[in-house]
Amino acid sequence: MSLTITNNVGALNARNNLNRSSNALNKSIERLSTGFKVNRGADGPAALVISEKQRAQIAGLRTAIDNTEKAVAVVQTAEGALNEINSILIKVRSLALDSANSGVNDADAFAANQAEIDNALDTINRIAANTQFGEKTLLDGSAGVTGTTSDTDVTFLKGGSNTSDGTYAVAITTQGERANITAGTSQTGNLAADEVLSVNGVSITLNSGLSRAGVVARINEFTDQTGVVAEDISGGTRLRSIEFGSEAEIEVVSDTAAAGTSSGFGTTLDTDQGANIAGTIDGVAASGKGNTLTSVSGSSKGTVVRIGELSTNAVLTETGAQGNVSIQNNALVFQIGANQNQTAQISIQSVNADAMGVAVTGSKFNSLNEIDVTSFDNAQDALKVIDASIDELSNMRGELGAFQSNTLESIANNMRSTLENTVNAESVIRDTDFAEEISKFTNNQILVQAGTSVLSSANQTSQSVLSLLQ
C-alpha cells in the first residue's frame, strides 16, 4: 500500500458517499415535513404532471358541487313561491265555485267574491314580480322565454319550452271580434217612461228622462255583472262584450218597444257572439282564441301574443301585418361539472296572472287576469281558466322538482363519489407514505452519522506519513 499526502482518495470517497446520504436525508426531511413525496418536478416528472391535472380536477369538482347546492337553493326558492301561488289559486277556485252557486247569491255576494279574487290576482302578480334569489328575479318571465314586439298593437304574453330564439313576423288574416249589438232604433230624445233592459240576464232599470248618454252610463254601472260595455256611437247605442272571441256573447231585450224615446233595443231578444282571431306567426298558421295567437309549430312554437283593438272600432282587432316578435331564451344555466360546457339549464316561465290560463277552449276569458265571477255563466267560464292555471303551475313545479332531484342532486352525488376517488388517486401519486419514509429517514440518518465518522478517519490517514519523517 502506498502512502501519499497530495491526494487523499479515501477521504474523497467518504465525502461523496456522505453527500449522497446527506441529500437523501434532506429529501426525507422535506417529504416528512410537507407530507408530499413529489415536491418539485425533479422528484417525479410524470407523477407531477398527472398529479397537477388531478389537483385541477379536484378543485373543479369541489366548486361544481358547491354550484349544484346553490342551484338547488335557487330551484327551491322558485318552487316555494309557486307553492304559495298554488294555494292562492285554490282559494280563488273556491270563490268561483261559491259564485257558481247562484241560487243563493245576490249582487253583493257576487261583488264580494270578485273583489277578493281581484286582490288574490294582485298578490299573484306581486309574488311573480318580487320572488328573487339575490338580485335575480325568478318568476316574472325573465328567467324563461322573453319577447319584445316591434308593433305597439302586439303584446308578447309567453313562450314555451320548445320556443327557439329568433325574430318572427306576426300577421292577422281574420280579425278577432267582440260580441256586439247596436240598438235597432236610434234614441233621439229622452226616455218617455221607465224602462227595464235585460243584458245577459241582468235587469237594468232605465228611468224616464234619461238622455242617450245617460242610458249608456246607466248600463255601464252593471258592466261587472254583465261583462258588457255600452258606447254612444253615431248609429245609436252599442253594446259590446269586454272579451273577444266566439265564447263572448250578448243577449239583450227590453220591456219597451223600440222608439226614439226608448233605449231602441225593443222587445225582441237580440243576441250576438264574437269571433276568434286568425293569423300566422313566422308565416305558419297559428291557433287563434279571442284576440290571442298561439304558435303551434316551427321554431316559434309556444309563442303567445295578444293583438290590440282597432283605434277606430273597439269591436275588432287590428288586421294585416303586425310587425315582428323577437324571442330570447333566458333560461337559468348552471355549471354543474368540473369541465367546460358541463352545464344544465331550466326555463321558468312567467306566472303573472296575464300569462296563465291563456286561450283556454270553452271559456270567454282569455287569461287568468280576465276572470269574472259576478254571474253563474262567468263563474263557470272562470273555473275552466283557473283549473288550466293550476295545471300549468303544477307542471312547472313538477319540472322544477324533477330538475332538482334527477339533475342537480343526482349529479352532485355522482361528483362526490368522483371527488373521493380522484383524491385517493392523487394521494397515491403525491402523498408521503410516512411508514416507508420514516424507515428511509432513519437509514439515511445512520448513514450520515457513519459517513461523518468515516470521513474523519480518512482525513487522519495522512497523519501517519509524519511518523516516517521522525
XYZ file of C-alpha atoms in Angstrom:
470
model
C 0.000 0.000 0.000
C 1.433 3.387 -0.990
C 1.194 6.388 1.275
C 0.570 9.834 -0.313
C -0.317 13.260 1.023
C -1.176 15.072 -2.245
C -4.397 13.195 -2.969
C -6.436 11.565 -0.206
C -8.641 9.250 -2.309
C -10.199 7.589 0.697
C -11.372 10.929 2.076
C -12.827 11.893 -1.322
C -14.752 8.616 -1.472
C -16.061 9.040 2.039
C -17.077 12.644 1.292
C -19.004 11.648 -1.857
C -20.898 8.962 -0.027
C -21.590 11.379 2.823
C -23.013 13.911 0.324
C -25.331 11.276 -1.122
C -26.524 10.279 2.311
C -26.989 13.926 3.310
C -29.033 14.682 0.171
C -31.173 11.614 0.747
C -31.659 12.631 4.385
C -32.683 16.176 3.343
C -35.226 14.777 0.870
C -36.676 12.545 3.583
C -36.915 15.534 5.917
C -38.685 17.546 3.169
C -41.145 14.738 2.415
C -41.887 14.205 6.105
C -42.340 17.938 6.756
C -44.507 18.684 3.673
C -46.418 15.410 3.541
C -45.689 15.098 -0.176
C -43.257 12.746 -1.825
C -43.372 14.873 -5.018
C -42.489 18.465 -4.188
C -40.873 19.525 -7.452
C -40.579 18.279 -10.997
C -37.259 16.558 -10.282
C -38.924 14.357 -7.667
C -41.012 12.677 -10.392
C -41.747 14.469 -13.675
C -44.512 12.140 -14.875
C -46.054 11.947 -11.402
C -46.059 15.745 -11.148
C -47.873 16.148 -14.495
C -50.558 13.603 -13.595
C -50.925 14.958 -10.075
C -51.343 18.595 -11.146
C -54.085 17.625 -13.605
C -55.836 15.696 -10.868
C -55.482 18.654 -8.500
C -57.195 20.902 -11.054
C -59.957 18.311 -11.419
C -60.370 18.031 -7.658
C -60.688 21.812 -7.277
C -63.189 21.849 -10.143
C -65.249 19.052 -8.595
C -65.419 20.845 -5.263
C -66.557 24.065 -6.950
C -69.090 22.186 -9.104
C -70.567 20.531 -6.003
C -70.931 23.980 -4.423
C -72.545 25.183 -7.659
C -75.155 22.424 -7.604
C -76.001 23.167 -3.982
C -76.535 26.835 -4.863
C -78.639 25.783 -7.867
C -80.791 23.644 -5.575
C -81.343 26.726 -3.403
C -82.471 28.712 -6.467
C -84.900 25.990 -7.545
C -86.300 25.635 -4.034
C -86.830 29.398 -3.812
C -88.846 29.359 -7.035
C -90.753 26.221 -6.084
C -91.647 27.660 -2.678
C -93.148 30.749 -4.314
C -95.064 28.588 -6.797
C -96.463 26.591 -3.900
C -97.830 29.788 -2.368
C -99.364 30.847 -5.702
C -100.942 27.403 -5.962
C -102.539 27.902 -2.544
C -103.919 31.253 -3.713
C -105.352 29.683 -6.876
C -107.091 27.006 -4.827
C -108.701 29.777 -2.784
C -109.689 31.604 -5.994
C -111.241 28.392 -7.268
C -113.300 28.090 -4.089
C -114.566 31.636 -4.577
C -115.527 30.857 -8.182
C -117.402 27.773 -7.025
C -119.212 29.871 -4.442
C -120.283 32.308 -7.154
C -121.429 29.393 -9.330
C -123.933 28.658 -6.562
C -126.034 31.493 -7.946
C -129.261 30.277 -6.401
C -128.248 31.698 -3.031
C -126.074 34.642 -4.101
C -127.216 38.207 -4.656
C -125.335 41.006 -6.407
C -123.459 41.944 -3.231
C -122.215 38.362 -2.754
C -121.021 38.221 -6.363
C -119.248 41.573 -5.954
C -117.581 40.472 -2.708
C -116.246 37.290 -4.327
C -114.951 39.267 -7.311
C -113.237 41.806 -5.054
C -111.460 39.030 -3.173
C -110.409 37.382 -6.431
C -109.047 40.692 -7.747
C -106.996 41.046 -4.572
C -105.722 37.474 -4.912
C -104.666 38.084 -8.522
C -102.813 41.230 -7.424
C -100.987 39.102 -4.847
C -100.027 36.558 -7.526
C -98.618 39.356 -9.673
C -96.739 40.735 -6.681
C -95.196 37.339 -5.884
C -94.219 36.914 -9.540
C -92.540 40.319 -9.585
C -90.788 40.092 -6.213
C -89.554 36.495 -5.927
C -85.776 36.796 -6.142
C -82.590 34.863 -5.432
C -80.125 37.597 -4.643
C -80.997 40.176 -7.278
C -82.144 37.651 -9.894
C -85.918 37.665 -10.384
C -87.243 34.148 -10.944
C -90.970 34.184 -11.746
C -91.629 37.281 -13.854
C -90.574 35.537 -17.071
C -87.038 36.972 -17.150
C -85.671 33.502 -16.276
C -87.501 31.911 -19.204
C -88.537 32.834 -22.702
C -88.910 36.587 -23.139
C -90.110 38.548 -26.129
C -90.342 42.065 -27.478
C -92.589 43.322 -30.260
C -91.980 45.962 -32.893
C -95.680 46.946 -33.092
C -97.433 48.503 -30.109
C -100.651 46.687 -31.063
C -98.974 43.325 -30.285
C -98.217 42.192 -26.732
C -95.945 39.213 -26.037
C -97.545 37.011 -23.368
C -95.256 33.999 -23.055
C -93.152 31.417 -24.825
C -92.850 27.678 -24.457
C -90.095 25.221 -23.607
C -89.725 24.481 -27.347
C -89.565 28.116 -28.455
C -86.327 28.957 -30.249
C -84.524 32.275 -30.215
C -85.326 34.385 -33.256
C -87.439 37.125 -34.799
C -90.834 36.094 -36.160
C -93.341 38.031 -38.266
C -96.919 38.344 -36.970
C -99.804 38.796 -39.391
C -103.590 38.792 -38.883
C -105.709 37.201 -41.607
C -109.069 37.295 -39.787
C -109.829 39.944 -37.192
C -110.899 38.922 -33.727
C -114.306 40.321 -32.840
C -116.174 41.181 -29.688
C -119.857 40.295 -29.446
C -121.741 43.496 -30.203
C -125.307 44.709 -30.733
C -126.388 48.156 -31.837
C -129.894 49.314 -30.952
C -132.208 48.899 -33.946
C -133.667 52.345 -33.388
C -131.513 55.305 -32.506
C -132.579 57.140 -29.342
C -133.130 60.733 -30.376
C -134.783 62.111 -27.231
C -135.019 61.465 -23.535
C -136.785 58.315 -22.326
C -140.509 58.825 -22.294
C -141.076 56.306 -19.484
C -139.264 53.973 -17.154
C -137.771 51.008 -18.991
C -136.230 47.708 -17.880
C -133.405 46.484 -20.097
C -132.136 42.931 -19.652
C -128.459 42.467 -20.627
C -127.038 38.952 -20.302
C -129.714 38.147 -17.766
C -129.131 41.226 -15.606
C -132.100 43.585 -15.307
C -131.182 47.255 -15.590
C -133.805 49.915 -14.779
C -133.629 52.982 -17.009
C -135.501 55.900 -15.505
C -137.653 58.176 -17.636
C -135.963 61.370 -18.731
C -132.559 59.775 -19.354
C -130.727 61.007 -22.429
C -128.831 58.585 -24.675
C -125.633 59.417 -22.833
C -127.460 58.785 -19.544
C -128.661 55.376 -20.792
C -125.092 54.465 -21.756
C -123.769 55.499 -18.328
C -126.527 53.537 -16.552
C -125.797 50.339 -18.496
C -122.067 50.674 -17.724
C -122.826 50.720 -13.998
C -123.554 46.994 -14.397
C -120.541 46.066 -16.547
C -119.003 43.959 -13.763
C -122.151 41.810 -13.743
C -122.922 41.718 -17.448
C -119.448 41.701 -18.969
C -120.792 44.264 -21.425
C -119.752 47.841 -22.191
C -122.195 50.378 -23.654
C -120.989 53.041 -26.114
C -122.641 56.063 -27.683
C -121.827 55.875 -31.377
C -123.163 57.735 -34.357
C -125.661 54.990 -35.195
C -127.104 54.849 -31.685
C -126.328 52.883 -28.530
C -123.956 49.949 -28.993
C -123.303 47.150 -26.560
C -120.075 45.156 -26.809
C -118.535 42.392 -24.729
C -115.349 43.000 -22.792
C -113.790 39.846 -24.226
C -113.029 38.901 -27.797
C -113.846 35.542 -29.355
C -116.581 33.085 -30.116
C -117.191 32.410 -26.416
C -118.166 36.051 -25.846
C -121.948 36.545 -26.105
C -124.542 39.271 -25.619
C -128.272 38.825 -25.077
C -130.370 41.969 -24.773
C -134.118 42.617 -24.621
C -136.245 45.485 -23.351
C -139.756 45.670 -21.928
C -140.367 48.746 -24.089
C -140.858 48.855 -27.823
C -138.093 50.422 -29.859
C -138.637 54.146 -30.437
C -136.762 57.404 -30.490
C -137.772 57.955 -26.859
C -136.693 54.491 -25.621
C -133.332 52.724 -25.480
C -134.065 51.484 -29.007
C -133.390 47.780 -28.379
C -137.031 46.721 -28.495
C -138.952 43.786 -27.056
C -137.481 41.088 -29.303
C -134.487 39.191 -27.846
C -131.366 40.102 -29.759
C -128.207 38.002 -29.494
C -124.675 38.082 -30.886
C -121.358 36.382 -30.300
C -117.816 37.353 -31.110
C -115.290 35.674 -33.405
C -111.845 34.257 -32.831
C -108.831 35.823 -34.436
C -106.828 34.009 -37.136
C -103.323 34.688 -38.337
C -99.770 33.497 -38.749
C -96.571 33.620 -36.740
C -93.378 33.218 -38.766
C -95.537 32.536 -41.808
C -97.156 29.457 -40.236
C -100.845 29.329 -39.303
C -101.278 29.926 -35.576
C -104.091 28.904 -33.251
C -106.492 31.790 -32.615
C -108.596 32.226 -29.471
C -110.277 35.526 -28.731
C -107.628 38.113 -29.550
C -104.633 35.844 -28.840
C -102.498 33.879 -31.299
C -100.507 30.815 -30.258
C -97.803 29.363 -32.481
C -98.293 25.593 -32.749
C -95.372 24.562 -34.951
C -91.980 25.622 -36.231
C -89.213 27.462 -34.422
C -91.699 29.830 -32.790
C -93.798 27.006 -31.294
C -95.299 28.012 -27.948
C -95.169 31.759 -28.591
C -98.365 33.509 -27.461
C -99.210 37.104 -28.409
C -102.233 39.333 -27.871
C -103.485 41.641 -30.612
C -104.918 45.030 -29.694
C -108.201 46.519 -30.863
C -108.663 48.895 -33.777
C -108.265 52.516 -32.749
C -111.305 53.363 -34.863
C -113.529 50.441 -33.855
C -113.138 48.756 -30.469
C -115.210 45.781 -31.650
C -112.468 44.466 -33.967
C -108.769 43.723 -33.546
C -106.056 45.067 -35.796
C -105.540 43.260 -39.087
C -102.764 42.697 -41.616
C -99.029 42.668 -40.873
C -98.306 43.454 -37.232
C -94.536 43.686 -37.212
C -92.277 41.155 -35.528
C -91.892 39.457 -32.178
C -88.301 38.824 -31.106
C -87.814 35.816 -28.838
C -84.914 35.169 -26.490
C -84.500 32.206 -24.170
C -83.021 33.422 -20.888
C -83.072 30.029 -19.190
C -81.127 29.700 -15.953
C -77.820 27.986 -16.779
C -75.891 26.176 -14.040
C -72.266 24.965 -14.240
C -72.659 21.543 -12.657
C -69.443 19.884 -13.805
C -65.710 20.341 -13.334
C -65.040 20.928 -17.032
C -66.064 23.193 -19.893
C -69.684 23.013 -21.106
C -70.763 20.629 -18.328
C -73.912 22.645 -17.689
C -77.640 22.196 -17.134
C -80.403 24.722 -17.742
C -84.049 25.221 -16.945
C -86.590 27.833 -18.007
C -89.077 29.290 -15.544
C -91.948 30.953 -17.373
C -93.883 33.945 -16.127
C -96.588 33.263 -13.552
C -98.216 36.661 -13.851
C -101.995 36.356 -13.966
C -101.888 37.679 -17.535
C -99.671 34.774 -18.655
C -101.605 31.885 -17.091
C -104.772 30.235 -18.360
C -104.228 31.791 -21.781
C -106.564 30.841 -24.644
C -108.452 28.113 -22.774
C -111.048 26.484 -25.005
C -114.626 26.750 -23.775
C -114.160 29.946 -21.775
C -114.842 33.530 -22.740
C -111.855 34.662 -20.664
C -108.516 34.710 -22.450
C -106.320 34.665 -19.349
C -106.489 34.303 -15.581
C -106.252 38.061 -15.288
C -109.627 38.476 -17.043
C -111.759 36.133 -14.936
C -115.016 37.464 -13.565
C -117.379 35.612 -11.205
C -120.264 38.078 -10.954
C -122.707 35.698 -12.637
C -123.336 31.976 -12.944
C -122.089 31.772 -16.540
C -118.992 33.840 -15.778
C -118.157 31.668 -12.780
C -118.390 28.522 -14.917
C -116.054 30.011 -17.522
C -113.713 31.259 -14.807
C -113.424 27.747 -13.357
C -112.019 26.449 -16.650
C -109.341 29.141 -16.682
C -108.493 28.619 -13.007
C -108.190 24.858 -13.475
C -105.947 25.384 -16.507
C -103.783 27.767 -14.463
C -103.476 25.246 -11.626
C -102.425 22.607 -14.166
C -99.789 24.932 -15.628
C -98.465 25.734 -12.180
C -98.394 22.067 -11.169
C -96.470 21.186 -14.331
C -93.949 23.931 -13.602
C -93.464 22.653 -10.069
C -93.075 19.117 -11.428
C -90.402 20.263 -13.882
C -88.526 22.114 -11.154
C -88.775 19.126 -8.826
C -87.509 16.732 -11.491
C -84.652 19.105 -12.341
C -83.656 19.343 -8.680
C -83.917 15.619 -7.961
C -82.844 13.974 -11.212
C -80.311 16.526 -12.431
C -78.852 18.627 -9.644
C -78.908 16.238 -6.688
C -78.005 13.153 -8.743
C -75.111 14.949 -10.416
C -73.909 16.245 -7.035
C -73.944 12.727 -5.563
C -72.017 11.406 -8.555
C -69.447 14.207 -8.271
C -68.929 13.474 -4.566
C -68.091 9.871 -5.455
C -65.810 11.042 -8.275
C -64.132 13.520 -5.934
C -63.437 10.803 -3.369
C -61.834 8.519 -5.944
C -59.849 11.308 -7.600
C -58.470 12.493 -4.264
C -57.497 8.910 -3.489
C -55.689 8.560 -6.840
C -53.872 11.867 -6.349
C -52.894 10.817 -2.862
C -51.303 7.608 -4.123
C -49.207 9.568 -6.598
C -48.173 12.514 -4.449
C -48.653 11.943 -0.727
C -45.828 10.723 1.501
C -46.039 7.186 2.870
C -44.868 8.005 6.356
C -44.139 4.402 7.375
C -41.850 3.935 4.401
C -40.301 7.407 4.624
C -39.530 7.112 8.351
C -37.586 3.950 7.571
C -35.635 5.766 4.849
C -35.109 8.736 7.164
C -33.673 6.534 9.922
C -31.460 4.688 7.448
C -30.155 7.911 5.914
C -29.599 9.419 9.339
C -27.399 6.453 10.337
C -25.547 6.630 7.016
C -24.823 10.343 7.550
C -23.542 9.709 11.044
C -21.424 6.795 9.859
C -20.172 8.713 6.822
C -19.147 11.638 9.013
C -17.176 9.297 11.242
C -15.541 7.551 8.284
C -14.603 10.858 6.658
C -12.948 11.926 9.892
C -10.961 8.693 9.950
C -9.974 9.063 6.283
C -8.609 12.511 6.973
C -6.419 11.001 9.742
C -4.601 8.633 7.356
C -2.401 11.456 6.076
C -1.136 11.999 9.592
C 0.521 8.558 9.525
C 3.086 9.826 6.946
C 4.587 12.096 9.609
C 5.757 9.090 11.601
C 8.048 8.127 8.707
C 9.801 11.543 8.901
C 10.861 11.223 12.556
